PDB file of N, CA, C and O in Angstrom:
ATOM      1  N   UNK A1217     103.835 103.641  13.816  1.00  0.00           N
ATOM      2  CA  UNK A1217     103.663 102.614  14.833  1.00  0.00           C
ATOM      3  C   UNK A1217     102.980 103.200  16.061  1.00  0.00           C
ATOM      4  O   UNK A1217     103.179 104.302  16.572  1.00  0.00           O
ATOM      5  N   UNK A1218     102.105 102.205  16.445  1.00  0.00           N
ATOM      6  CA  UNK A1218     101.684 103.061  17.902  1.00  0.00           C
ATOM      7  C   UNK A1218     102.504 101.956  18.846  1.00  0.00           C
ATOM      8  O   UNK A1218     103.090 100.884  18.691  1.00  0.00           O
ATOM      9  N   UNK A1219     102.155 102.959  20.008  1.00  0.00           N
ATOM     10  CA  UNK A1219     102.518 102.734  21.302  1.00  0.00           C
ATOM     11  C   UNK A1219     102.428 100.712  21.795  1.00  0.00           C
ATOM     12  O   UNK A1219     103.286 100.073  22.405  1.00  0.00           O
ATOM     13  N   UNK A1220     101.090 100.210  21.244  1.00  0.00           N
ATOM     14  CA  UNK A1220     100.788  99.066  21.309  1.00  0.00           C
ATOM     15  C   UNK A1220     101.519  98.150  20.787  1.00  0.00           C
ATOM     16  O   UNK A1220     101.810  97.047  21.250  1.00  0.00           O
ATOM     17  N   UNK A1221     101.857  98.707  19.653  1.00  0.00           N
ATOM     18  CA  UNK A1221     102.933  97.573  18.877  1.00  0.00           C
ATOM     19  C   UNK A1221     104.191  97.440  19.009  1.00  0.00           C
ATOM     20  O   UNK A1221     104.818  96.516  18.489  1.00  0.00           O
ATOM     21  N   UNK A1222     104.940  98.765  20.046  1.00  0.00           N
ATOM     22  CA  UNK A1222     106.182  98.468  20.261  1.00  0.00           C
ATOM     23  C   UNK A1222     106.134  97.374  21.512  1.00  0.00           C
ATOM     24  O   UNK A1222     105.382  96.990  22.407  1.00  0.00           O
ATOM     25  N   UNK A1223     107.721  97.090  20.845  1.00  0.00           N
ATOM     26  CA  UNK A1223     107.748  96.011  22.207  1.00  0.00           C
ATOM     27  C   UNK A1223     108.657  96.651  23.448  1.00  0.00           C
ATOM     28  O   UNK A1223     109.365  97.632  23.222  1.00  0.00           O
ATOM     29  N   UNK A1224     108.599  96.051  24.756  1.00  0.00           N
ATOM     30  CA  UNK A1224     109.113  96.741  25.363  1.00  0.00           C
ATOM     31  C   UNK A1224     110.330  96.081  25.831  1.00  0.00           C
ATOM     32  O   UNK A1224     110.176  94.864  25.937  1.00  0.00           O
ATOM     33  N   UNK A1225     111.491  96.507  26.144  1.00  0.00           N
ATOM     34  CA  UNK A1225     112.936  95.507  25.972  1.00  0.00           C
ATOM     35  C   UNK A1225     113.343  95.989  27.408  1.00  0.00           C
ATOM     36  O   UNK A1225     113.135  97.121  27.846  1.00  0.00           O
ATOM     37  N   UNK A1226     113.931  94.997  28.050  1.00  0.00           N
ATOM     38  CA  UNK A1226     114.179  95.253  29.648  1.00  0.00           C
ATOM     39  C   UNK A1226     113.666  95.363  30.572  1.00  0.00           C
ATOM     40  O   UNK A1226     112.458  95.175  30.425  1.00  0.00           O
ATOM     41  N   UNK A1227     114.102  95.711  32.086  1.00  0.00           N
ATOM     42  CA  UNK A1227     113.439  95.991  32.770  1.00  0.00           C
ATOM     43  C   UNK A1227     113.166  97.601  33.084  1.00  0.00           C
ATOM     44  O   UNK A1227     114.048  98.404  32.777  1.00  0.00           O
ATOM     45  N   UNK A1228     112.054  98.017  33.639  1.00  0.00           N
ATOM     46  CA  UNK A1228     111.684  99.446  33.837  1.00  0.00           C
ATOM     47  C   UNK A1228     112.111  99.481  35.497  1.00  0.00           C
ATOM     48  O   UNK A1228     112.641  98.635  36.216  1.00  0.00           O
ATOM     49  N   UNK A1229     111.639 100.821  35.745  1.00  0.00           N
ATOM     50  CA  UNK A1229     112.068 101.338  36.943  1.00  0.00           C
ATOM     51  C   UNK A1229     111.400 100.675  37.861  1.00  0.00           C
ATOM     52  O   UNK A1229     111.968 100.084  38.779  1.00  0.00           O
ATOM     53  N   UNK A1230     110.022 100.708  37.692  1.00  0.00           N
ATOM     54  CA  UNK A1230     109.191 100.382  38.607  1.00  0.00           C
ATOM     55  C   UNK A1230     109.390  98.944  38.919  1.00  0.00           C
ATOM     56  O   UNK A1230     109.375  98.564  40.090  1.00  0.00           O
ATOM     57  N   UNK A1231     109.545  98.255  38.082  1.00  0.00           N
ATOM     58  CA  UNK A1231     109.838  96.336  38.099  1.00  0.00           C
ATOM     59  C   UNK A1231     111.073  96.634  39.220  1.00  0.00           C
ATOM     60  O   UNK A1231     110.831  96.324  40.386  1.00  0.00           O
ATOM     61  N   UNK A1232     112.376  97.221  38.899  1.00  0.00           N
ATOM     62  CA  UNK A1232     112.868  97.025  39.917  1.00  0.00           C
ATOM     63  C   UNK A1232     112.381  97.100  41.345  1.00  0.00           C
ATOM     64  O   UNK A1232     112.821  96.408  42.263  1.00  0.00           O
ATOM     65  N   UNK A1233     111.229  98.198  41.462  1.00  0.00           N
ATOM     66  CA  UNK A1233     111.141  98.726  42.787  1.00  0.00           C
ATOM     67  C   UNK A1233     110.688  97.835  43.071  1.00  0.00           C
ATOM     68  O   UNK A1233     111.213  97.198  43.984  1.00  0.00           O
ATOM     69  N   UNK A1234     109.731  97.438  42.566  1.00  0.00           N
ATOM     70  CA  UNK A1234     108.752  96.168  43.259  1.00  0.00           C
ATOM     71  C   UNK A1234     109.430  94.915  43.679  1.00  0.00           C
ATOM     72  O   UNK A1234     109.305  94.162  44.645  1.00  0.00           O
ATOM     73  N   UNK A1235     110.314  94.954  42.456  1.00  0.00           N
ATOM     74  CA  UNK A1235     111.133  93.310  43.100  1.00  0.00           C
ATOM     75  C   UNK A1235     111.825  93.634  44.149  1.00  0.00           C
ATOM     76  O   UNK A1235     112.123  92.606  44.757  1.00  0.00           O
ATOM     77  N   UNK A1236     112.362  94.896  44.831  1.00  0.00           N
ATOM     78  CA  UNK A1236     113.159  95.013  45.787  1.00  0.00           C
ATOM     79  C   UNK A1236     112.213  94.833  46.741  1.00  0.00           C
ATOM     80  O   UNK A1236     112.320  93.794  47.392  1.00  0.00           O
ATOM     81  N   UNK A1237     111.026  95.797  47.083  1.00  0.00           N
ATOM     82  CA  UNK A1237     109.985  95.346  47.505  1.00  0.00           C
ATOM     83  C   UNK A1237     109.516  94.166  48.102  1.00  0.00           C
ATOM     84  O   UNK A1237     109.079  94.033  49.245  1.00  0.00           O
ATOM     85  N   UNK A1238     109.693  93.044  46.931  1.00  0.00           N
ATOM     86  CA  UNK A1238     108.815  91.426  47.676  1.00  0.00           C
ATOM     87  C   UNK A1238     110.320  91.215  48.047  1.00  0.00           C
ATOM     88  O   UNK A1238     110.373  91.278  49.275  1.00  0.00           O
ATOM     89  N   UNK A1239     111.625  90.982  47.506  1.00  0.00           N
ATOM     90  CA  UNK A1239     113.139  90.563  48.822  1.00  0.00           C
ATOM     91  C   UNK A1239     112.632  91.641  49.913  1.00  0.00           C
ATOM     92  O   UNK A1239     112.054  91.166  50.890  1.00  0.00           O
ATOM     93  N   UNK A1240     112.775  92.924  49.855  1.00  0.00           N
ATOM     94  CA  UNK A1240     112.842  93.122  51.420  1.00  0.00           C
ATOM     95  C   UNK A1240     111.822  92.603  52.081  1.00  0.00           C
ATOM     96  O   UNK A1240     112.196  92.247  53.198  1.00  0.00           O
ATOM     97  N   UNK A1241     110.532  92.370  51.864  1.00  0.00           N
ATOM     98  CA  UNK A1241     109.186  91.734  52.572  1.00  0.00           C
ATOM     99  C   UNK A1241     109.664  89.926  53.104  1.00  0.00           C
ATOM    100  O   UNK A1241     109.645  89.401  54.217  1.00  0.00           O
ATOM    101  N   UNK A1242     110.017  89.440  51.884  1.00  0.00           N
ATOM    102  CA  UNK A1242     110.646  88.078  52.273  1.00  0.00           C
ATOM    103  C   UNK A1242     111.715  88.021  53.249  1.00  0.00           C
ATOM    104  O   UNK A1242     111.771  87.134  54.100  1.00  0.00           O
ATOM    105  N   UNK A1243     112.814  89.230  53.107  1.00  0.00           N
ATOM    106  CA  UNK A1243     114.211  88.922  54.171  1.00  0.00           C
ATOM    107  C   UNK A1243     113.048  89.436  55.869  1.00  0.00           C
ATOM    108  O   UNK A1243     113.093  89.097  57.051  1.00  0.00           O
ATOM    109  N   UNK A1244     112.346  90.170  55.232  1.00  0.00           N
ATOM    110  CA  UNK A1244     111.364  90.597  56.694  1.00  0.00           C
ATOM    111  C   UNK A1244     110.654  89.263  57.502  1.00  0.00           C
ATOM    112  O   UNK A1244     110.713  89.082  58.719  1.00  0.00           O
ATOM    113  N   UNK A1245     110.010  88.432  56.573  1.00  0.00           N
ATOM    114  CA  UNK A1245     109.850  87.442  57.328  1.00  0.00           C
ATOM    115  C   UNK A1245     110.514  86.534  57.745  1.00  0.00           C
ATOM    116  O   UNK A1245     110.406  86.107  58.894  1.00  0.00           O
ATOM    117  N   UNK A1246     111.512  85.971  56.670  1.00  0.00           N
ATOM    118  CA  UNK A1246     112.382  85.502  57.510  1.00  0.00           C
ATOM    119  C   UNK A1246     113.137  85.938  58.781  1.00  0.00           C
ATOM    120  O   UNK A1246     113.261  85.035  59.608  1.00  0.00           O
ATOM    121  N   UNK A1247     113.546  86.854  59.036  1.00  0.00           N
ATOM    122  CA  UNK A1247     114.059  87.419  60.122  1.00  0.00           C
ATOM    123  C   UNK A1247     113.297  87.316  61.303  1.00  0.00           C
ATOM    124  O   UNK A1247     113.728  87.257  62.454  1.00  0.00           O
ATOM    125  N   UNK A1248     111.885  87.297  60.838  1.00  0.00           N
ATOM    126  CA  UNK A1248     110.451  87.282  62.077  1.00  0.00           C
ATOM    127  C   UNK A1248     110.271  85.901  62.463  1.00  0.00           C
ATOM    128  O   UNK A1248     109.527  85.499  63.358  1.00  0.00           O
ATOM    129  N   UNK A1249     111.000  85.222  61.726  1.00  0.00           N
ATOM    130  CA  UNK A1249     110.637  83.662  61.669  1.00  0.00           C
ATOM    131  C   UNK A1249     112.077  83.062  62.542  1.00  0.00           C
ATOM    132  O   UNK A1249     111.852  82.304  63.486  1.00  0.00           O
ATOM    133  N   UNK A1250     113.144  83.317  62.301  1.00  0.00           N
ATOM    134  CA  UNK A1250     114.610  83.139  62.721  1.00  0.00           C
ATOM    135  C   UNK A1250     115.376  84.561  63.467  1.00  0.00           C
ATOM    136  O   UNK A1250     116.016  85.480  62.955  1.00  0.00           O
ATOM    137  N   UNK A1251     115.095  84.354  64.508  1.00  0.00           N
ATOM    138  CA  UNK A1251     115.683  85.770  65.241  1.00  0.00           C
ATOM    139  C   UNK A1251     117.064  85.915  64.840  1.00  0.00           C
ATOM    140  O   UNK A1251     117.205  87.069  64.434  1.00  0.00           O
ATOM    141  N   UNK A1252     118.300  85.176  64.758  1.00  0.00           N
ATOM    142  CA  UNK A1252     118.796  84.794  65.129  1.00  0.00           C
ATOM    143  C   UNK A1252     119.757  85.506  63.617  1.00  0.00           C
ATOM    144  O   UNK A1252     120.986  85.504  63.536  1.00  0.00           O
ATOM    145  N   UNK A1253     118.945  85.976  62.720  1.00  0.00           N
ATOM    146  CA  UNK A1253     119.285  86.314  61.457  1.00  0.00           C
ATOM    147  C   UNK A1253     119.230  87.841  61.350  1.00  0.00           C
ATOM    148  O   UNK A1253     118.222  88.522  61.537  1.00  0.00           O
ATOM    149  N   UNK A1254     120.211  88.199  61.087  1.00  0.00           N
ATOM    150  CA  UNK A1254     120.214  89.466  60.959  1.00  0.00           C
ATOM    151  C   UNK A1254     121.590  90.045  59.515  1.00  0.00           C
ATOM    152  O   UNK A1254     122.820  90.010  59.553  1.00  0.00           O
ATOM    153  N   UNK A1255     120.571  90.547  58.345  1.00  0.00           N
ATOM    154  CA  UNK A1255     120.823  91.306  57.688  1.00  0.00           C
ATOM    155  C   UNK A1255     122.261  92.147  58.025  1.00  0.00           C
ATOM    156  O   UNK A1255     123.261  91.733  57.438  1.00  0.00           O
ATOM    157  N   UNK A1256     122.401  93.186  58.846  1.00  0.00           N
ATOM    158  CA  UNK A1256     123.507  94.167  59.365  1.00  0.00           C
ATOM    159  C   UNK A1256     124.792  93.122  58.897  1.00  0.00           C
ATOM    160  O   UNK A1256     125.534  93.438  57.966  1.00  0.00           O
ATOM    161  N   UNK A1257     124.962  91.825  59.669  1.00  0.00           N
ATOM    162  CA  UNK A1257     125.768  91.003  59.501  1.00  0.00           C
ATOM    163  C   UNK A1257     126.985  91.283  58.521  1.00  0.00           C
ATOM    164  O   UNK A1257     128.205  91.426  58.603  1.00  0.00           O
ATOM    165  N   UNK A1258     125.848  91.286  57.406  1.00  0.00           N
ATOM    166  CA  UNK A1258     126.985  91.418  55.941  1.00  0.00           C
ATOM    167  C   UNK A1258     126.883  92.508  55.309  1.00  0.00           C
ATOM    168  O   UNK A1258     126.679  92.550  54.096  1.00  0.00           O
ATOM    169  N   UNK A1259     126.998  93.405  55.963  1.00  0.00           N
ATOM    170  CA  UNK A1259     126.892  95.184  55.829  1.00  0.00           C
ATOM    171  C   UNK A1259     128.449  95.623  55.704  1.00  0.00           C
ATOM    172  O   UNK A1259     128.910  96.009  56.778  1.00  0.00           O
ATOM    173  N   UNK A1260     128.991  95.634  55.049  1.00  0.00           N
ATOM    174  CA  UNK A1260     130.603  96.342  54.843  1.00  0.00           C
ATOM    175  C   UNK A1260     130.963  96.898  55.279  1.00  0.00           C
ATOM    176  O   UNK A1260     132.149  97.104  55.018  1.00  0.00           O
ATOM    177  N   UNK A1261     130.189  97.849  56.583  1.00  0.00           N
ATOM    178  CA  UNK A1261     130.544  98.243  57.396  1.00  0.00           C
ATOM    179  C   UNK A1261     131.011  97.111  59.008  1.00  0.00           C
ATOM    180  O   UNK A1261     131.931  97.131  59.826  1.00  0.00           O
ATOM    181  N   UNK A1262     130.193  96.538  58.864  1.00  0.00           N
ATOM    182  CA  UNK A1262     130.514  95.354  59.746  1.00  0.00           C
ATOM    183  C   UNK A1262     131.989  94.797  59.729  1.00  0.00           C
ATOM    184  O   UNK A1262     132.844  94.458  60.547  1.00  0.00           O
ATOM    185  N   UNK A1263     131.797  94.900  58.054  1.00  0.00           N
ATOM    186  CA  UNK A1263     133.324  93.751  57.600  1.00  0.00           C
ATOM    187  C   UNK A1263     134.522  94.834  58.030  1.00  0.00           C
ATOM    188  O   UNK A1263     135.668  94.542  58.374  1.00  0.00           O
ATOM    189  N   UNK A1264     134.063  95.875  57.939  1.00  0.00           N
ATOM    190  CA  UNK A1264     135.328  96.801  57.880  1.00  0.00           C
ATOM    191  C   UNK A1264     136.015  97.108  59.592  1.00  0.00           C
ATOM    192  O   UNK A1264     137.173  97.299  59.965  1.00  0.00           O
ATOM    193  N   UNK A1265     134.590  97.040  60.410  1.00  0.00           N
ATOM    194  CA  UNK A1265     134.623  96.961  62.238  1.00  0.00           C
ATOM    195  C   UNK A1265     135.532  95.926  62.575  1.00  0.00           C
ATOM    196  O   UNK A1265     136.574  95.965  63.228  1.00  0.00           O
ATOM    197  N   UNK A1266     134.873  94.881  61.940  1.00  0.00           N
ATOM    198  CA  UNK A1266     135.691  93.053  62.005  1.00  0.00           C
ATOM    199  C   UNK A1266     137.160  93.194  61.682  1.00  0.00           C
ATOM    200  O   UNK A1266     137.981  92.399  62.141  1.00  0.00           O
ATOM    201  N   UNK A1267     137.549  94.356  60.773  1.00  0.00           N
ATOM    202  CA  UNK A1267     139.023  93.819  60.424  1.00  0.00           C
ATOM    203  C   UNK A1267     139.833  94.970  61.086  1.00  0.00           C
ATOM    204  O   UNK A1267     141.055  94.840  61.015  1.00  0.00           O
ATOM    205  N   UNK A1268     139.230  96.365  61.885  1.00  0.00           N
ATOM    206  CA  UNK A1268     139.928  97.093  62.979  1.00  0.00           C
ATOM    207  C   UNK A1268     139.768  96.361  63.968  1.00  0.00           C
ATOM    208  O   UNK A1268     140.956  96.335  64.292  1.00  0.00           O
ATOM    209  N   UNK A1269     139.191  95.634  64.848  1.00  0.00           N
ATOM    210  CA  UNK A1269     139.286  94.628  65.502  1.00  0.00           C
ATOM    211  C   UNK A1269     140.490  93.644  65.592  1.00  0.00           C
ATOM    212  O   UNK A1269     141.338  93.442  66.462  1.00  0.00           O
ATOM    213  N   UNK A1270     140.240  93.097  64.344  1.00  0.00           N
ATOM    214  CA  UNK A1270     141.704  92.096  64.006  1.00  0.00           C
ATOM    215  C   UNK A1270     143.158  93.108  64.525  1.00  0.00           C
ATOM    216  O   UNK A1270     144.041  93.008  65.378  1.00  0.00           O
ATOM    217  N   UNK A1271     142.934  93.680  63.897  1.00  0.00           N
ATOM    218  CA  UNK A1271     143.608  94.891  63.704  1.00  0.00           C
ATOM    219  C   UNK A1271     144.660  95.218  65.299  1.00  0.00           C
ATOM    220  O   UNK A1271     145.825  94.920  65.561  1.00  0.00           O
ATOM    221  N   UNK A1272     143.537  95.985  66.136  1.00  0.00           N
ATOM    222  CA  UNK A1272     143.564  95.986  67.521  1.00  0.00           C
ATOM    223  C   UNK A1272     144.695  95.069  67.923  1.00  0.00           C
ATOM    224  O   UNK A1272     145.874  95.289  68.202  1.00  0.00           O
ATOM    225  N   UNK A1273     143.747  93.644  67.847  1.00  0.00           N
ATOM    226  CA  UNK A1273     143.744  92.450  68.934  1.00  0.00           C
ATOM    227  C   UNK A1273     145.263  92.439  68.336  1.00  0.00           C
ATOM    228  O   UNK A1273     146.129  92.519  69.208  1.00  0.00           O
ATOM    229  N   UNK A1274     145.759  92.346  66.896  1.00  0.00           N
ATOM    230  CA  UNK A1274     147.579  91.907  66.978  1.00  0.00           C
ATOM    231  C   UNK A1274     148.041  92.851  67.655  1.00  0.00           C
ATOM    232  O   UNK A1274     148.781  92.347  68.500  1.00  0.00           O
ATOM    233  N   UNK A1275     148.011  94.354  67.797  1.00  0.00           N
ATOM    234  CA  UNK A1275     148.498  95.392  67.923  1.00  0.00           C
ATOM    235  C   UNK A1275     149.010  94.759  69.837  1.00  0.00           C
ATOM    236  O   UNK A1275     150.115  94.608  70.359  1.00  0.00           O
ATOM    237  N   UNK A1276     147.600  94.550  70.362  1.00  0.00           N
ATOM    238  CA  UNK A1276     147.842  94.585  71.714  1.00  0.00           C
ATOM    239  C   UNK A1276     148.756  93.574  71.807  1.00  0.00           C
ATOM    240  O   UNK A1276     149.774  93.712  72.486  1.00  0.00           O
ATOM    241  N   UNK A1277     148.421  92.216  70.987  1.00  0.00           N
ATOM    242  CA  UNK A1277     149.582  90.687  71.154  1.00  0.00           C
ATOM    243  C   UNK A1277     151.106  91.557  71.297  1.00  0.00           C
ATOM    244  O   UNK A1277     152.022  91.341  72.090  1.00  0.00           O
ATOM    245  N   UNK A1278     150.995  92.635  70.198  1.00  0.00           N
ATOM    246  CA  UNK A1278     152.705  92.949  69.535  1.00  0.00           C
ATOM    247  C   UNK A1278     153.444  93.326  71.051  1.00  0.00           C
ATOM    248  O   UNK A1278     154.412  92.929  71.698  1.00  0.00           O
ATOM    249  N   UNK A1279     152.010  94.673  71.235  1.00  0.00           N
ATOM    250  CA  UNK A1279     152.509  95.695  72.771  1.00  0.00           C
ATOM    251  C   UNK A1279     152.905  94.518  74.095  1.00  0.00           C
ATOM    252  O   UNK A1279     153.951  94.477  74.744  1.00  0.00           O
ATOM    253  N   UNK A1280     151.600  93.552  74.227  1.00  0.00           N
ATOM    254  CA  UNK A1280     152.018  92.758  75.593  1.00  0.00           C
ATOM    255  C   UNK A1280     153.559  91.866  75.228  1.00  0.00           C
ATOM    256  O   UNK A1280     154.007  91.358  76.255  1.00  0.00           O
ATOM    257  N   UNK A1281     154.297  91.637  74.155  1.00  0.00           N
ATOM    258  CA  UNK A1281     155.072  90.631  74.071  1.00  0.00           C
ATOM    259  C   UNK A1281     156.463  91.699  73.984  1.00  0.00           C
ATOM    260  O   UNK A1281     157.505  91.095  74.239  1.00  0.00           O
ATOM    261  N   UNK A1282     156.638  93.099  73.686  1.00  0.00           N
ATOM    262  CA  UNK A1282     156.985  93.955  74.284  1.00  0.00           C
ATOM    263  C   UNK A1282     157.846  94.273  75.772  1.00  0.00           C
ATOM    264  O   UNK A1282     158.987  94.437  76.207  1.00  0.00           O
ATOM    265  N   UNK A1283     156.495  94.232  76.169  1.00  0.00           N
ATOM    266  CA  UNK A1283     156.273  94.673  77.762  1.00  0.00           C
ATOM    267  C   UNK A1283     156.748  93.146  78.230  1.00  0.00           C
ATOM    268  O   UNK A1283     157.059  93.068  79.418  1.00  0.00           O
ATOM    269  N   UNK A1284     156.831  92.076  77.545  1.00  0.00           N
ATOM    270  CA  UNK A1284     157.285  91.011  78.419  1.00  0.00           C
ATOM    271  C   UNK A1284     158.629  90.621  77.874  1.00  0.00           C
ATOM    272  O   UNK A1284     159.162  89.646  78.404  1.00  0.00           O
ATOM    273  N   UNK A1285     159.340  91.309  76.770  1.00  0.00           N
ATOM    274  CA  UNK A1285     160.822  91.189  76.391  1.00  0.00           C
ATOM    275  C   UNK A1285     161.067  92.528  77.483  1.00  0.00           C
ATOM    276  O   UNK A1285     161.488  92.217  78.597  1.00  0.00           O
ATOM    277  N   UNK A1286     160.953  93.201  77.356  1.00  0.00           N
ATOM    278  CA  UNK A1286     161.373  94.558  78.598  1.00  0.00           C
ATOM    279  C   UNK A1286     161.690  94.048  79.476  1.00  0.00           C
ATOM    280  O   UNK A1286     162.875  94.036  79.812  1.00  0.00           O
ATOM    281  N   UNK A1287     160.593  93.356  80.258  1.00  0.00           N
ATOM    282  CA  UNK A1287     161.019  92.656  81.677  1.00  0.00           C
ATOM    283  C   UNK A1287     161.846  91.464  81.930  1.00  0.00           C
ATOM    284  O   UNK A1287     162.393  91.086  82.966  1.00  0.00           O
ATOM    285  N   UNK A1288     161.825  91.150  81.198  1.00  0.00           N
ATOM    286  CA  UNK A1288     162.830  89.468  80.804  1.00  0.00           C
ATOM    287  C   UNK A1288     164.338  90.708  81.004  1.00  0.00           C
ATOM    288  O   UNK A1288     165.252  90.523  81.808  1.00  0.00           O
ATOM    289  N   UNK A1289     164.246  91.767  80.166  1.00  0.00           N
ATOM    290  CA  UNK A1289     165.723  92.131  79.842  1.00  0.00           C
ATOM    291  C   UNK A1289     165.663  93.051  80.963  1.00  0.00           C
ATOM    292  O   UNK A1289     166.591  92.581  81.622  1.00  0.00           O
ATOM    293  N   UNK A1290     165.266  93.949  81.593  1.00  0.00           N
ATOM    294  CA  UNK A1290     165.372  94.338  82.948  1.00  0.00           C
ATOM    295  C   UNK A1290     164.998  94.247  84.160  1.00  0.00           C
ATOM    296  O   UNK A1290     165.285  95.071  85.029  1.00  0.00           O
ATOM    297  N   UNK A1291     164.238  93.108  84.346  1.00  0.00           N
ATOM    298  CA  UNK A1291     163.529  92.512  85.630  1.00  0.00           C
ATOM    299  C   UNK A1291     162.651  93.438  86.463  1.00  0.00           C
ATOM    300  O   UNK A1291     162.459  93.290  87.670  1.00  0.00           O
ATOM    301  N   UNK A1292     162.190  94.301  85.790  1.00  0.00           N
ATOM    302  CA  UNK A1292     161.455  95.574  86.452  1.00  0.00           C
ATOM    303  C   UNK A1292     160.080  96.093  85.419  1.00  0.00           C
ATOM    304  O   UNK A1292     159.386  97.054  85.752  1.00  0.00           O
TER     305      UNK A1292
END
């Protein structure tokens, strides 16, 4: 068999690159087109900032409600 007659099954390396290629070119214009859009957004690192945050914000609720049973129980 030569080379010509096999068939070729899947995708190759390069097909991927390229298709990543025209999405990143497309998310590029869109972004140029809609400021307002930004990629980073849904970066897992984001998600992970977003939920030490959460995180934080009860921590401080827990500490200020604390600091306001303290004073209720010693007026100082």
């Amino acid at each position: 068999m030569t080379k010509s007659s096999q068939q070729q099954k899947g995708i190759g390396f390069i097909s991927i690159i390229v298709i990543s290629a025209v999405i990143f070119a497309l998310l590029n214009v869109y972004a140029y087109y809609n400021p307002d859009f930004s990629l980073s957004k849904y970066s897992p690192l984001n998600y992970l900032k977003a939920k030490r945050d959460e995180i934080r914000i009860s921590d401080l609720k827990r500490l200020e409600q604390a600091v306001l049973t303290y004073f209720e129980d010693n007026n100082q």
